[in-house]
Amino acid sequence: LESIYYPHLDVASGVNCVGALSRDITVEERAMQLLQASETEQRALLEAFPGFIAAVDTGHRYTYANSRLAAALGRPAHDIVGRHAREVLGEPVYSIVAAEVERARRGETVRSERSYPATADRPQIDLEVSHVAGPLAADGTQRFYAFGVDITSRNQALAALTAARDEAERANRTK
């Protein structure tokens, strides 16, 4: 129960009293618990997802970055959320990403490849990134999502196959 108490003074009789209004909030409390559980589950799923995820608002400010993406960008997620994408990515990358987000806003699913150079903490990472627009919220706001998949192994295998093909062609020419 939630109760609100109102003091009341009857000026004519000089009687002081308290009025109370109570309501049952059991259903409301249960709904809040379910919402919190759902949000916790969603965060756990996004963190467990074996890819790189980011969300930006219409002003290109990050509203979400999972830990894998944060590691690729070389900063903790809490240092990314709330910042403008230009500040996080730098101008050259931001101009490319901003154009991709604009295309996503127009309804396209945009795919591109990005490389994140090796650091002291990790090797180079090659990603295939898809940009999509989220649904338009009731208040008119919209978010844009980037989902990245690590394609480093694929690119390394492709480079090895290309090198082997080139070597085979050189060998055939020398015969």
CSV table of C-alpha atoms in Angstrom, one decimal:
chain,number,residue,atom,x,y,z
A,1,LEU,CA,0.0,0.0,0.0
A,2,GLU,CA,1.0,3.6,-0.6
A,3,SER,CA,-0.5,6.1,1.7
A,4,ILE,CA,-0.6,9.9,1.6
A,5,TYR,CA,-1.6,11.8,4.7
A,6,TYR,CA,-3.1,15.3,4.6
A,7,PRO,CA,-3.4,17.4,7.7
A,8,HIS,CA,-6.7,19.3,8.0
A,9,LEU,CA,-7.8,22.1,10.4
A,10,ASP,CA,-11.5,22.8,10.6
A,11,VAL,CA,-11.3,26.6,11.4
A,12,ALA,CA,-14.9,26.8,12.5
A,13,SER,CA,-14.7,24.0,15.1
A,14,GLY,CA,-11.0,24.2,15.8
A,15,VAL,CA,-10.6,20.4,15.2
A,16,ASN,CA,-7.4,19.2,13.9
A,17,CYS,CA,-7.5,15.9,12.0
A,18,VAL,CA,-5.6,13.9,9.4
A,19,GLY,CA,-7.0,12.6,6.2
A,20,ALA,CA,-5.4,9.6,4.5
A,21,LEU,CA,-5.6,8.3,1.0
A,22,SER,CA,-4.3,4.8,0.3
A,23,ARG,CA,-4.0,2.8,-2.8
A,24,ASP,CA,-2.8,-0.7,-3.6
A,25,ILE,CA,0.5,-0.6,-5.6
A,26,THR,CA,1.1,-4.3,-5.8
A,27,VAL,CA,0.6,-4.5,-9.6
A,28,GLU,CA,2.7,-1.4,-10.2
A,29,GLU,CA,5.5,-2.7,-8.0
A,30,ARG,CA,5.4,-6.1,-9.8
A,31,ALA,CA,5.5,-4.4,-13.2
A,32,MET,CA,8.6,-2.4,-12.1
A,33,GLN,CA,10.3,-5.6,-10.9
A,34,LEU,CA,9.6,-7.3,-14.2
A,35,LEU,CA,10.9,-4.2,-16.2
A,36,GLN,CA,14.1,-4.2,-14.1
A,37,ALA,CA,14.6,-7.9,-14.7
A,38,SER,CA,14.0,-7.5,-18.4
A,39,GLU,CA,16.5,-4.6,-18.6
A,40,THR,CA,19.1,-6.7,-16.7
A,41,GLU,CA,18.5,-9.7,-19.0
A,42,GLN,CA,18.8,-7.4,-22.1
A,43,ARG,CA,22.1,-5.9,-20.8
A,44,ALA,CA,23.5,-9.4,-20.1
A,45,LEU,CA,22.5,-10.6,-23.6
A,46,LEU,CA,24.1,-7.6,-25.3
A,47,GLU,CA,27.3,-8.1,-23.3
A,48,ALA,CA,27.4,-11.8,-24.1
A,49,PHE,CA,26.8,-11.3,-27.8
A,50,PRO,CA,30.0,-12.2,-29.6
A,51,GLY,CA,30.0,-9.0,-31.6
A,52,PHE,CA,30.5,-5.3,-31.3
A,53,ILE,CA,27.4,-3.1,-30.6
A,54,ALA,CA,26.8,0.6,-30.4
A,55,ALA,CA,23.8,2.9,-30.4
A,56,VAL,CA,23.8,6.6,-31.1
A,57,ASP,CA,20.9,9.2,-31.0
A,58,THR,CA,20.0,11.6,-33.8
A,59,GLY,CA,22.7,14.0,-32.5
A,60,HIS,CA,25.3,11.2,-33.0
A,61,ARG,CA,25.9,10.9,-29.2
A,62,TYR,CA,26.5,7.3,-28.0
A,63,THR,CA,23.7,6.0,-25.9
A,64,TYR,CA,25.2,2.5,-25.7
A,65,ALA,CA,28.5,0.7,-26.4
A,66,ASN,CA,29.1,-2.9,-25.4
A,67,SER,CA,32.4,-3.9,-23.8
A,68,ARG,CA,33.8,-5.5,-27.0
A,69,LEU,CA,33.4,-2.3,-28.9
A,70,ALA,CA,34.8,-0.2,-26.1
A,71,ALA,CA,37.9,-2.4,-26.1
A,72,ALA,CA,38.3,-2.0,-29.8
A,73,LEU,CA,38.0,1.8,-29.4
A,74,GLY,CA,40.5,1.7,-26.6
A,75,ARG,CA,38.4,3.2,-23.8
A,76,PRO,CA,35.8,1.9,-21.3
A,77,ALA,CA,32.2,1.9,-22.3
A,78,HIS,CA,31.3,4.5,-19.6
A,79,ASP,CA,33.8,6.9,-21.3
A,80,ILE,CA,32.0,6.5,-24.6
A,81,VAL,CA,28.3,6.8,-23.6
A,82,GLY,CA,27.2,10.4,-23.7
A,83,ARG,CA,30.1,11.5,-26.0
A,84,HIS,CA,29.7,12.6,-29.6
A,85,ALA,CA,30.8,10.1,-32.2
A,86,ARG,CA,33.3,12.7,-33.6
A,87,GLU,CA,35.0,12.9,-30.3
A,88,VAL,CA,35.2,9.1,-29.9
A,89,LEU,CA,36.1,8.1,-33.5
A,90,GLY,CA,38.1,11.1,-34.7
A,91,GLU,CA,37.1,13.3,-37.7
A,92,PRO,CA,38.2,11.0,-40.6
A,93,VAL,CA,36.3,7.9,-39.3
A,94,TYR,CA,33.4,10.0,-38.0
A,95,SER,CA,32.7,11.5,-41.5
A,96,ILE,CA,32.4,8.0,-42.9
A,97,VAL,CA,30.2,6.8,-40.1
A,98,ALA,CA,28.0,9.9,-40.2
A,99,ALA,CA,27.3,9.3,-43.9
A,100,GLU,CA,26.4,5.6,-43.1
A,101,VAL,CA,24.1,6.6,-40.3
A,102,GLU,CA,22.4,9.1,-42.7
A,103,ARG,CA,21.8,6.3,-45.2
A,104,ALA,CA,20.4,4.1,-42.4
A,105,ARG,CA,18.1,7.0,-41.4
A,106,ARG,CA,16.7,6.9,-44.9
A,107,GLY,CA,15.9,3.2,-44.5
A,108,GLU,CA,19.0,1.4,-45.9
A,109,THR,CA,20.9,-1.3,-44.2
A,110,VAL,CA,24.5,-0.2,-44.6
A,111,ARG,CA,27.4,-2.6,-44.5
A,112,SER,CA,31.0,-1.6,-44.4
A,113,GLU,CA,34.4,-2.9,-43.3
A,114,ARG,CA,36.6,-1.3,-40.7
A,115,SER,CA,40.0,-2.1,-39.3
A,116,TYR,CA,41.1,-1.2,-35.8
A,117,PRO,CA,44.9,-1.1,-35.6
A,118,ALA,CA,46.7,-3.4,-33.1
A,119,THR,CA,47.4,-1.9,-29.7
A,120,ALA,CA,49.6,-3.1,-26.8
A,121,ASP,CA,46.5,-4.9,-25.4
A,122,ARG,CA,45.2,-6.7,-28.6
A,123,PRO,CA,46.0,-7.5,-32.2
A,124,GLN,CA,44.4,-5.7,-35.2
A,125,ILE,CA,40.7,-6.3,-35.5
A,126,ASP,CA,38.8,-6.2,-38.8
A,127,LEU,CA,35.1,-5.7,-38.5
A,128,GLU,CA,32.1,-5.9,-40.9
A,129,VAL,CA,29.7,-3.3,-39.5
A,130,SER,CA,26.0,-3.0,-40.3
A,131,HIS,CA,24.2,0.3,-39.5
A,132,VAL,CA,20.5,0.2,-39.1
A,133,ALA,CA,17.9,2.7,-37.9
A,134,GLY,CA,15.8,1.9,-34.8
A,135,PRO,CA,12.1,2.5,-34.6
A,136,LEU,CA,10.8,6.1,-34.2
A,137,ALA,CA,9.8,6.5,-30.6
A,138,ALA,CA,6.5,8.1,-29.5
A,139,ASP,CA,8.4,11.3,-28.6
A,140,GLY,CA,9.9,11.5,-32.1
A,141,THR,CA,13.4,10.4,-31.1
A,142,GLN,CA,15.3,7.7,-32.9
A,143,ARG,CA,18.4,5.7,-32.3
A,144,PHE,CA,20.8,4.2,-34.8
A,145,TYR,CA,22.6,0.9,-34.2
A,146,ALA,CA,25.9,-0.5,-35.4
A,147,PHE,CA,26.5,-4.2,-35.2
A,148,GLY,CA,30.0,-5.4,-35.9
A,149,VAL,CA,31.2,-8.9,-36.6
A,150,ASP,CA,34.9,-9.8,-36.4
A,151,ILE,CA,36.1,-10.8,-39.8
A,152,THR,CA,39.9,-10.8,-39.0
A,153,SER,CA,40.2,-14.6,-39.5
A,154,ARG,CA,38.4,-14.4,-42.8
A,155,ASN,CA,40.6,-11.6,-44.1
A,156,GLN,CA,43.7,-13.4,-43.0
A,157,ALA,CA,42.6,-16.6,-44.8
A,158,LEU,CA,41.8,-14.6,-47.9
A,159,ALA,CA,45.2,-13.0,-47.8
A,160,ALA,CA,46.8,-16.4,-47.4
A,161,LEU,CA,44.8,-17.8,-50.4
A,162,THR,CA,45.7,-14.9,-52.5
A,163,ALA,CA,49.4,-15.3,-51.6
A,164,ALA,CA,49.2,-19.0,-52.4
A,165,ARG,CA,47.5,-18.3,-55.8
A,166,ASP,CA,50.1,-15.7,-56.7
A,167,GLU,CA,52.9,-18.1,-55.8
A,168,ALA,CA,51.3,-20.9,-57.8
A,169,GLU,CA,51.0,-18.5,-60.8
A,170,ARG,CA,54.7,-17.5,-60.5
A,171,ALA,CA,55.7,-21.1,-60.4
A,172,ASN,CA,53.7,-21.9,-63.5
A,173,ARG,CA,55.2,-19.0,-65.4
A,174,THR,CA,58.8,-20.2,-64.7
A,175,LYS,CA,58.1,-23.6,-66.2
